[in-house]
Amino acid sequence: MMIVYLCVATFLLFGLLLSFRLKIEGSRLSYVVFIGKLKVYRSTVSPENIKKIKFKRTGWMGKMVVIQLKKGINWRVLHFESEETYRELEKYANQMEIPVMKAKDYLVLEK
């Protein structure tokens, strides 16, 4: 029984320390996953590999972005550090001519 408690405590600790970052680096997007300050996963994608970007609502006031890739696993990014990141991502999509989809619920949050 002690092993079960230890496993649950470990997963909770990782969940609390888990963070994600999305950076726009020139014409590429970079997605990084951290556990604490340790970089666990990094992926970079060019605009040619992005099928579309969806802006959605999550929870009562939360926003989420799903970046659908042509090859690979879709990126689900939420809880950005600043509201400006959503605008920058939308601006990036318009510049690179990537289709953007906004859910009706998301549009309500933009007002």
N, CA, C and O atoms as a DFTB+ gen file, in Angstrom:
444 C
 N C O
     1  1       0.822      -1.191       0.000
     2  2       0.000       0.000       0.000
     3  2       0.871       1.262       0.000
     4  3       0.497       2.289      -0.567
     5  1       2.013       1.166       0.633
     6  2       2.924       2.302       0.698
     7  2       3.442       2.669      -0.699
     8  3       3.671       3.844      -0.986
     9  1       3.622       1.683      -1.553
    10  2       4.106       1.925      -2.914
    11  2       3.081       2.739      -3.703
    12  3       3.453       3.621      -4.477
    13  1       1.809       2.451      -3.514
    14  2       0.743       3.187      -4.198
    15  2       0.772       4.653      -3.774
    16  3       0.695       5.539      -4.625
    17  1       0.880       4.921      -2.483
    18  2       0.943       6.285      -1.984
    19  2       2.170       7.014      -2.529
    20  3       2.099       8.191      -2.884
    21  1       3.281       6.309      -2.591
    22  2       4.508       6.901      -3.105
    23  2       4.364       7.270      -4.585
    24  3       4.813       8.337      -5.005
    25  1       3.742       6.395      -5.370
    26  2       3.512       6.666      -6.795
    27  2       2.573       7.857      -6.984
    28  3       2.832       8.714      -7.829
    29  1       1.500       7.924      -6.219
    30  2       0.551       9.034      -6.312
    31  2       1.242      10.349      -5.934
    32  3       1.054      11.365      -6.603
    33  1       2.028      10.328      -4.880
    34  2       2.741      11.534      -4.446
    35  2       3.733      11.993      -5.513
    36  3       3.888      13.192      -5.742
    37  1       4.403      11.043      -6.164
    38  2       5.357      11.381      -7.229
    39  2       4.646      12.031      -8.408
    40  3       5.114      13.046      -8.925
    41  1       3.522      11.462      -8.843
    42  2       2.763      12.036      -9.960
    43  2       2.233      13.432      -9.622
    44  3       2.243      14.324     -10.470
    45  1       1.773      13.616      -8.388
    46  2       1.297      14.942      -7.973
    47  2       2.432      15.961      -7.977
    48  3       2.244      17.103      -8.399
    49  1       3.600      15.553      -7.513
    50  2       4.750      16.443      -7.490
    51  2       5.151      16.844      -8.909
    52  3       5.409      18.018      -9.173
    53  1       5.203      15.868      -9.824
    54  2       5.521      16.184     -11.221
    55  2       4.464      17.087     -11.838
    56  3       4.790      17.997     -12.600
    57  1       3.200      16.840     -11.513
    58  2       2.117      17.669     -12.030
    59  2       2.227      19.117     -11.581
    60  3       1.938      20.033     -12.350
    61  1       2.640      19.322     -10.350
    62  2       2.789      20.684      -9.833
    63  2       3.998      21.393     -10.433
    64  3       3.983      22.612     -10.607
    65  1       5.032      20.642     -10.746
    66  2       6.258      21.228     -11.269
    67  2       6.269      21.339     -12.793
    68  3       7.166      21.966     -13.357
    69  1       5.293      20.744     -13.460
    70  2       5.246      20.714     -14.913
    71  2       4.861      22.079     -15.473
    72  3       3.883      22.682     -15.031
    73  1       5.628      22.563     -16.441
    74  2       5.296      23.822     -17.101
    75  2       5.650      23.724     -18.583
    76  3       6.502      22.931     -18.984
    77  1       4.975      24.553     -19.388
    78  2       5.139      24.535     -20.834
    79  2       5.471      25.944     -21.307
    80  3       5.004      26.928     -20.732
    81  1       6.272      26.033     -22.344
    82  2       6.575      27.337     -22.943
    83  2       6.478      27.234     -24.449
    84  3       6.892      26.243     -25.052
    85  1       5.927      28.266     -25.040
    86  2       5.809      28.363     -26.489
    87  2       6.508      29.642     -26.915
    88  3       6.188      30.727     -26.429
    89  1       7.461      29.508     -27.824
    90  2       8.198      30.671     -28.296
    91  2       8.066      30.787     -29.802
    92  3       8.032      29.785     -30.516
    93  1       7.992      32.023     -30.275
    94  2       8.017      32.291     -31.698
    95  2       9.438      32.752     -32.011
    96  3       9.864      33.828     -31.591
    97  1      10.159      31.920     -32.754
    98  2      11.557      32.203     -33.087
    99  2      11.669      32.424     -34.588
   100  3      11.858      31.478     -35.353
   101  1      11.553      33.661     -34.997
   102  2      11.590      33.964     -36.431
   103  2      10.347      33.417     -37.110
   104  3       9.237      33.874     -36.840
   105  1      10.528      32.443     -37.989
   106  2       9.376      31.850     -38.671
   107  2       9.008      30.492     -38.073
   108  3       8.127      29.811     -38.598
   109  1       9.652      30.097     -37.011
   110  2       9.402      28.788     -36.398
   111  2       8.748      28.928     -35.024
   112  3       8.914      29.939     -34.341
   113  1       8.009      27.900     -34.638
   114  2       7.447      27.827     -33.287
   115  2       8.227      26.778     -32.508
   116  3       8.565      25.720     -33.038
   117  1       8.505      27.078     -31.263
   118  2       9.236      26.165     -30.410
   119  2       8.395      25.874     -29.169
   120  3       7.882      26.795     -28.534
   121  1       8.256      24.600     -28.827
   122  2       7.441      24.150     -27.695
   123  2       8.356      23.395     -26.742
   124  3       8.995      22.418     -27.133
   125  1       8.421      23.847     -25.486
   126  2       9.326      23.249     -24.513
   127  2       8.540      22.849     -23.271
   128  3       7.691      23.603     -22.797
   129  1       8.827      21.657     -22.747
   130  2       8.197      21.151     -21.521
   131  2       9.273      21.073     -20.442
   132  3      10.351      20.519     -20.659
   133  1       8.959      21.638     -19.270
   134  2       9.866      21.637     -18.137
   135  2       9.242      20.902     -16.958
   136  3       8.028      20.940     -16.761
   137  1      10.073      20.244     -16.188
   138  2       9.697      19.761     -14.851
   139  2      10.614      20.526     -13.911
   140  3      11.807      20.241     -13.807
   141  1      10.033      21.499     -13.232
   142  2      10.841      22.427     -12.449
   143  2      11.635      23.300     -13.404
   144  3      11.058      24.017     -14.222
   145  1      12.954      23.241     -13.303
   146  2      13.811      23.988     -14.232
   147  2      14.494      23.057     -15.229
   148  3      15.301      23.502     -16.044
   149  1      14.176      21.784     -15.167
   150  2      14.779      20.784     -16.041
   151  2      13.991      20.672     -17.340
   152  3      12.793      20.389     -17.321
   153  1      14.659      20.893     -18.465
   154  2      14.021      20.785     -19.778
   155  2      13.871      19.304     -20.122
   156  3      14.860      18.577     -20.221
   157  1      12.611      18.861     -20.305
   158  2      12.321      17.455     -20.551
   159  2      12.091      17.183     -22.037
   160  3      12.517      16.149     -22.551
   161  1      11.425      18.097     -22.720
   162  2      11.042      17.877     -24.120
   163  2      11.078      19.203     -24.868
   164  3      10.654      20.233     -24.345
   165  1      11.585      19.168     -26.088
   166  2      11.598      20.364     -26.932
   167  2      11.284      19.950     -28.360
   168  3      11.815      18.967     -28.876
   169  1      10.409      20.724     -28.981
   170  2      10.040      20.465     -30.366
   171  2       9.929      21.795     -31.097
   172  3       9.411      22.773     -30.559
   173  1      10.418      21.816     -32.319
   174  2      10.349      23.012     -33.141
   175  2       9.643      22.653     -34.436
   176  3       9.857      21.576     -34.993
   177  1       8.801      23.562     -34.911
   178  2       8.033      23.291     -36.123
   179  2       8.072      24.512     -37.038
   180  3       8.062      25.654     -36.578
   181  1       8.117      24.249     -38.329
   182  2       8.092      25.332     -39.316
   183  2       6.653      25.558     -39.763
   184  3       5.812      24.680     -39.569
   185  1       6.347      26.703     -40.354
   186  2       4.970      27.000     -40.769
   187  2       4.421      26.009     -41.800
   188  3       3.210      25.802     -41.869
   189  1       5.287      25.405     -42.590
   190  2       4.833      24.441     -43.598
   191  2       4.244      23.186     -42.971
   192  3       3.441      22.500     -43.604
   193  1       4.632      22.875     -41.739
   194  2       4.157      21.664     -41.064
   195  2       2.918      21.916     -40.207
   196  3       2.406      20.984     -39.586
   197  1       2.426      23.154     -40.160
   198  2       1.248      23.485     -39.355
   199  2       0.015      23.470     -40.249
   200  3      -0.050      24.193     -41.243
   201  1      -0.963      22.640     -39.886
   202  2      -2.210      22.555     -40.652
   203  2      -3.115      23.738     -40.330
   204  3      -3.572      24.434     -41.237
   205  1      -3.379      23.972     -39.037
   206  2      -4.172      25.126     -38.604
   207  2      -3.994      25.339     -37.112
   208  3      -3.499      24.474     -36.390
   209  1      -4.415      26.520     -36.673
   210  2      -4.328      26.880     -35.261
   211  2      -5.735      27.169     -34.773
   212  3      -6.444      27.999     -35.342
   213  1      -6.135      26.471     -33.705
   214  2      -7.473      26.636     -33.133
   215  2      -7.374      27.329     -31.775
   216  3      -6.585      26.934     -30.916
   217  1      -8.183      28.361     -31.600
   218  2      -8.287      29.048     -30.324
   219  2      -9.588      28.596     -29.677
   220  3     -10.658      28.703     -30.276
   221  1      -9.491      28.084     -28.440
   222  2     -10.656      27.558     -27.740
   223  2     -10.726      28.127     -26.329
   224  3      -9.787      28.745     -25.829
   225  1     -11.859      27.896     -25.722
   226  2     -12.074      28.286     -24.326
   227  2     -11.968      27.037     -23.470
   228  3     -12.459      25.972     -23.843
   229  1     -11.328      27.175     -22.327
   230  2     -11.235      26.069     -21.388
   231  2     -11.631      26.581     -20.002
   232  3     -11.087      27.573     -19.516
   233  1     -12.557      25.910     -19.393
   234  2     -13.033      26.364     -18.095
   235  2     -13.876      27.616     -18.217
   236  3     -14.432      27.897     -19.279
   237  1     -13.971      28.368     -17.132
   238  2     -14.810      29.553     -17.105
   239  2     -14.162      30.728     -17.825
   240  3     -14.807      31.380     -18.647
   241  1     -12.907      31.004     -17.532
   242  2     -12.231      32.162     -18.115
   243  2     -10.922      31.802     -18.820
   244  3     -10.183      32.697     -19.229
   245  1     -10.626      30.520     -18.967
   246  2      -9.352      30.112     -19.542
   247  2      -9.366      30.053     -21.060
   248  3     -10.400      29.817     -21.684
   249  1      -8.209      30.268     -21.629
   250  2      -8.035      30.174     -23.072
   251  2      -7.052      29.049     -23.373
   252  3      -6.168      28.738     -22.575
   253  1      -7.233      28.447     -24.552
   254  2      -6.371      27.355     -24.964
   255  2      -6.133      27.458     -26.458
   256  3      -6.995      27.926     -27.202
   257  1      -4.970      27.022     -26.893
   258  2      -4.633      26.994     -28.304
   259  2      -4.232      25.576     -28.668
   260  3      -3.429      24.950     -27.977
   261  1      -4.798      25.075     -29.760
   262  2      -4.405      23.774     -30.295
   263  2      -3.748      24.035     -31.637
   264  3      -4.368      24.589     -32.544
   265  1      -2.497      23.636     -31.758
   266  2      -1.769      23.790     -33.012
   267  2      -1.763      22.432     -33.685
   268  3      -1.079      21.511     -33.239
   269  1      -2.530      22.309     -34.766
   270  2      -2.637      21.041     -35.476
   271  2      -1.489      20.935     -36.478
   272  3      -1.309      21.796     -37.338
   273  1      -0.729      19.868     -36.344
   274  2       0.408      19.642     -37.216
   275  2       0.061      18.643     -38.311
   276  3      -0.786      17.769     -38.119
   277  1       0.714      18.773     -39.454
   278  2       0.512      17.821     -40.545
   279  2       1.150      16.485     -40.209
   280  3       0.605      15.431     -40.535
   281  1       2.313      16.528     -39.552
   282  2       3.004      15.315     -39.110
   283  2       3.326      15.475     -37.635
   284  3       3.863      16.503     -37.222
   285  1       3.006      14.480     -36.849
   286  2       3.318      14.530     -35.431
   287  2       2.094      14.773     -34.571
   288  3       0.964      14.827     -35.057
   289  1       2.346      14.916     -33.297
   290  2       1.284      15.090     -32.302
   291  2       0.916      16.569     -32.217
   292  3       1.790      17.436     -32.203
   293  1      -0.397      16.852     -32.159
   294  2      -0.873      18.230     -32.013
   295  2      -0.396      18.813     -30.694
   296  3      -0.285      18.101     -29.696
   297  1      -0.117      20.104     -30.692
   298  2       0.299      20.803     -29.481
   299  2      -0.910      21.443     -28.837
   300  3      -1.626      22.205     -29.486
   301  1      -1.149      21.149     -27.575
   302  2      -2.208      21.798     -26.793
   303  2      -1.519      22.692     -25.791
   304  3      -0.796      22.225     -24.911
   305  1      -1.747      23.974     -25.933
   306  2      -1.067      24.936     -25.081
   307  2      -2.112      25.776     -24.362
   308  3      -3.003      26.344     -24.995
   309  1      -2.003      25.854     -23.042
   310  2      -2.933      26.672     -22.274
   311  2      -2.215      27.329     -21.114
   312  3      -1.080      26.979     -20.789
   313  1      -2.880      28.274     -20.500
   314  2      -2.345      29.034     -19.359
   315  2      -1.055      29.768     -19.729
   316  3      -0.028      29.600     -19.072
   317  1      -1.117      30.584     -20.786
   318  2       0.025      31.407     -21.148
   319  2       0.311      32.381     -20.028
   320  3      -0.582      32.754     -19.268
   321  1       1.566      32.790     -19.932
   322  2       1.961      33.717     -18.884
   323  2       1.352      35.104     -19.081
   324  3       1.077      35.809     -18.110
   325  1       1.139      35.494     -20.349
   326  2       0.551      36.806     -20.601
   327  2      -0.497      36.704     -21.701
   328  3      -0.454      35.806     -22.542
   329  1      -1.423      37.627     -21.676
   330  2      -2.469      37.680     -22.702
   331  2      -1.885      38.049     -24.060
   332  3      -2.461      37.715     -25.096
   333  1      -0.770      38.722     -24.060
   334  2      -0.133      39.149     -25.306
   335  2       0.281      37.953     -26.170
   336  3       0.345      38.066     -27.394
   337  1       0.556      36.833     -25.548
   338  2       0.982      35.645     -26.289
   339  2      -0.085      35.188     -27.272
   340  3       0.243      34.754     -28.376
   341  1      -1.353      35.277     -26.893
   342  2      -2.437      34.889     -27.794
   343  2      -2.463      35.784     -29.026
   344  3      -2.650      35.312     -30.148
   345  1      -2.274      37.087     -28.800
   346  2      -2.270      38.029     -29.931
   347  2      -1.053      37.794     -30.833
   348  3      -1.163      37.855     -32.057
   349  1       0.094      37.527     -30.229
   350  2       1.306      37.266     -31.003
   351  2       1.159      35.995     -31.844
   352  3       1.608      35.945     -32.990
   353  1       0.533      34.981     -31.273
   354  2       0.334      33.738     -32.002
   355  2      -0.636      33.932     -33.163
   356  3      -0.446      33.359     -34.236
   357  1      -1.663      34.730     -32.954
   358  2      -2.605      35.026     -34.026
   359  2      -1.927      35.851     -35.129
   360  3      -2.151      35.616     -36.317
   361  1      -1.111      36.804     -34.728
   362  2      -0.367      37.623     -35.686
   363  2       0.601      36.745     -36.493
   364  3       0.738      36.913     -37.705
   365  1       1.264      35.815     -35.814
   366  2       2.172      34.876     -36.481
   367  2       1.419      34.059     -37.534
   368  3       1.894      33.896     -38.657
   369  1       0.255      33.554     -37.167
   370  2      -0.542      32.742     -38.090
   371  2      -0.947      33.553     -39.320
   372  3      -0.914      33.038     -40.438
   373  1      -1.325      34.806     -39.124
   374  2      -1.704      35.659     -40.252
   375  2      -0.513      35.951     -41.158
   376  3      -0.653      35.960     -42.381
   377  1       0.653      36.191     -40.573
   378  2       1.849      36.466     -41.361
   379  2       2.283      35.253     -42.179
   380  3       2.699      35.385     -43.330
   381  1       2.182      34.073     -41.575
   382  2       2.625      32.849     -42.239
   383  2       1.521      32.187     -43.056
   384  3       1.720      31.114     -43.626
   385  1       0.346      32.839     -43.111
   386  2      -0.810      32.357     -43.858
   387  2      -1.250      30.957     -43.411
   388  3      -1.500      30.068     -44.225
   389  1      -1.335      30.799     -42.096
   390  2      -1.811      29.563     -41.486
   391  2      -3.277      29.779     -41.131
   392  3      -3.609      30.796     -40.523
   393  1      -4.169      28.845     -41.494
   394  2      -5.586      29.013     -41.150
   395  2      -5.797      29.091     -39.634
   396  3      -5.204      28.330     -38.870
   397  1      -6.655      30.026     -39.221
   398  2      -6.970      30.220     -37.806
   399  2      -8.450      29.949     -37.606
   400  3      -9.285      30.415     -38.381
   401  1      -8.772      29.197     -36.569
   402  2     -10.149      28.900     -36.219
   403  2     -10.375      29.348     -34.777
   404  3      -9.590      29.012     -33.890
   405  1     -11.445      30.106     -34.540
   406  2     -11.770      30.542     -33.183
   407  2     -13.150      30.023     -32.825
   408  3     -14.114      30.221     -33.564
   409  1     -13.234      29.355     -31.681
   410  2     -14.517      28.848     -31.200
   411  2     -15.390      30.019     -30.748
   412  3     -14.880      31.074     -30.372
   413  1     -16.705      29.823     -30.789
   414  2     -17.636      30.873     -30.367
   415  2     -17.388      31.274     -28.917
   416  3     -17.449      32.454     -28.573
   417  1     -17.111      30.291     -28.075
   418  2     -16.840      30.579     -26.666
   419  2     -15.576      31.420     -26.503
   420  3     -15.503      32.272     -25.618
   421  1     -14.600      31.184     -27.345
   422  2     -13.359      31.961     -27.286
   423  2     -13.607      33.424     -27.667
   424  3     -13.055      34.340     -27.057
   425  1     -14.436      33.621     -28.676
   426  2     -14.753      34.979     -29.115
   427  2     -15.395      35.800     -28.003
   428  3     -15.197      37.013     -27.931
   429  1     -16.170      35.138     -27.128
   430  2     -16.787      35.821     -25.996
   431  2     -15.706      36.334     -25.043
   432  3     -15.834      37.425     -24.487
   433  1     -14.636      35.546     -24.855
   434  2     -13.562      35.954     -23.962
   435  2     -12.723      37.086     -24.532
   436  3     -12.097      37.828     -23.774
   437  1     -12.697      37.231     -25.846
   438  2     -11.914      38.292     -26.473
   439  2     -12.504      39.679     -26.284
   440  3     -11.789      40.675     -26.391
   441  1     -13.810      39.756     -26.002
   442  2     -14.482      41.060     -25.875
   443  2     -13.990      41.830     -24.685
   444  3     -14.452      42.943     -24.437
